[in-house]
């Protein structure tokens, strides 16, 4: 479609501010952004919609417009809702770069313009997406006639014979077409998410093609349109440029069972239009989480400021029916703390950690279009804190462990998230025990934070620890300074390692087995398949090399801690 046709559509509320001689340009797509540098997401020919949140003062305008012009976009359409009249510096910069500029009336939603452009472009090029765009408004509704991204995916299946799924960065299947058949196996979802995150971290443009178990998938990024709460906060960042690490762990992806490498340009454009529609749905879901995030923030602020238990309990009574609608009994609560940290520390990890927790904590057995409606997550700085309600435990409860377990939370998401962290980032997570009153919530928060610090002391890009691990020596190890830990372990274990290296004597494995058998000669000899006299010789050599006595409790404990810290 031509730019001129946009002005002929009164419902779009567009007013031309400059570039009248360029109105015959062809529009190949539409993109909504409030990033200062959206270049990595531009392919040329787009109508760029912006709310101007990137503009702090006039000096921001020239770099932004120059980036758009260099990328070959068709035109810029700026909303009047944020600043009222479009500033003169934007009009002048667009004129210098011969970039047509439209003003968007504040009464017109960007989604309306997106829907119109996608409908027109798709209709002209292929006609395949017409039914999808006709149902776009259903995508935006929360009533029973809606359907979210499933509506789009169903039509991809019926009109284009494409099996497709929407996946979260953690590998959760957000949606899938009914024509796609059985749900993708968890392992396949995790693999696709990991491949997508790894490709995104290297800066490769989608679609990314991946082969899993002999099947080829094409992965299209589904990026936030930049108008949701999280995006607005990020757009207000003081950073000059948006780093890919700010969004890579929160953006969805569209996985299509096909090899897009052989597709014509028209079909690729069509699928890009589909990702834009799905991005609108993602923003709608993010907006729906606002109430739950606010509830979590209010409760946690009360807890951290030492408010009276009665005041905290009152807020919990408000939160309970929102997070667990229809629940008769007051729930128990758990606290989960997550932290995302990048090398260098210049990127705020809190919003990313918040988005990740909202994905990781989704109950896989929950039904309905929005399974995350039982989770309330707040964030401050680099830390995200989740308030997780649990159904009240009955009086017949047998005392066994209930609620979330740290290891099980990360079991299925560890691989894809490690790919997204890509060697320069870490995700650490701590889980508290469940509590049943406002009085216990402050202790649960501190317990979860302490468990997260225990997880942070472990190797690996994605680590978690639970409250069960805070009742032993593990509680102390993370807080021993690194140089002290290294000196302590070297003093005790280096002589044994050197001896093993020179004589292949296996003193370290013998020491580990001896301590694990509580110093029992017969059990340790049986485990190592040794004669007791051989075991006694090895233990004697350990004592000779280290000057320690393994019959003394203090020396046993020192060796045990050194092995755990090594």
mmCIF file of N, CA and C in Angstrom, residues 20 78 107 210 244 252 269 332 338-339 392 523 527 554:
data_model
loop_
_atom_site.group_PDB
_atom_site.id
_atom_site.type_symbol
_atom_site.label_atom_id
_atom_site.label_comp_id
_atom_site.label_asym_id
_atom_site.label_seq_id
_atom_site.Cartn_x
_atom_site.Cartn_y
_atom_site.Cartn_z
ATOM 1 N N UNK A 20 5.269 15.672 1.896
ATOM 2 C CA UNK A 20 4.181 15.522 0.923
ATOM 3 C C UNK A 20 4.681 14.940 -0.395
ATOM 4 N N UNK A 78 3.868 9.862 14.798
ATOM 5 C CA UNK A 78 4.095 10.163 16.214
ATOM 6 C C UNK A 78 2.772 10.450 16.901
ATOM 7 N N UNK A 107 -6.899 10.218 20.230
ATOM 8 C CA UNK A 107 -8.077 9.356 20.364
ATOM 9 C C UNK A 107 -7.938 8.044 19.591
ATOM 10 N N UNK A 210 16.010 -24.074 12.738
ATOM 11 C CA UNK A 210 16.549 -25.079 13.664
ATOM 12 C C UNK A 210 15.985 -26.439 13.271
ATOM 13 N N UNK A 244 20.328 -5.550 23.881
ATOM 14 C CA UNK A 244 19.491 -6.719 23.601
ATOM 15 C C UNK A 244 19.243 -7.531 24.864
ATOM 16 N N UNK A 252 8.608 -13.273 23.574
ATOM 17 C CA UNK A 252 8.094 -14.554 23.082
ATOM 18 C C UNK A 252 8.723 -14.861 21.720
ATOM 19 N N UNK A 269 6.952 -11.560 4.893
ATOM 20 C CA UNK A 269 6.286 -10.353 5.373
ATOM 21 C C UNK A 269 4.990 -10.709 6.093
ATOM 22 N N UNK A 332 -1.913 -20.443 52.193
ATOM 23 C CA UNK A 332 -0.555 -20.254 52.692
ATOM 24 C C UNK A 332 0.196 -19.458 51.627
ATOM 25 N N UNK A 338 14.322 -13.716 42.889
ATOM 26 C CA UNK A 338 15.176 -13.984 41.727
ATOM 27 C C UNK A 338 16.017 -12.750 41.432
ATOM 28 N N UNK A 339 17.184 -12.982 40.906
ATOM 29 C CA UNK A 339 18.077 -11.885 40.540
ATOM 30 C C UNK A 339 18.756 -12.219 39.222
ATOM 31 N N UNK A 392 -4.740 -23.638 51.373
ATOM 32 C CA UNK A 392 -4.517 -23.947 52.784
ATOM 33 C C UNK A 392 -4.357 -25.447 52.968
ATOM 34 N N UNK A 523 32.581 -50.179 56.017
ATOM 35 C CA UNK A 523 31.668 -49.681 54.973
ATOM 36 C C UNK A 523 32.439 -48.958 53.881
ATOM 37 N N UNK A 527 32.689 -49.995 49.927
ATOM 38 C CA UNK A 527 32.274 -49.078 48.863
ATOM 39 C C UNK A 527 33.376 -48.914 47.823
ATOM 40 N N UNK A 554 37.075 -32.419 64.727
ATOM 41 C CA UNK A 554 37.418 -31.122 64.149
ATOM 42 C C UNK A 554 38.100 -31.277 62.783
#
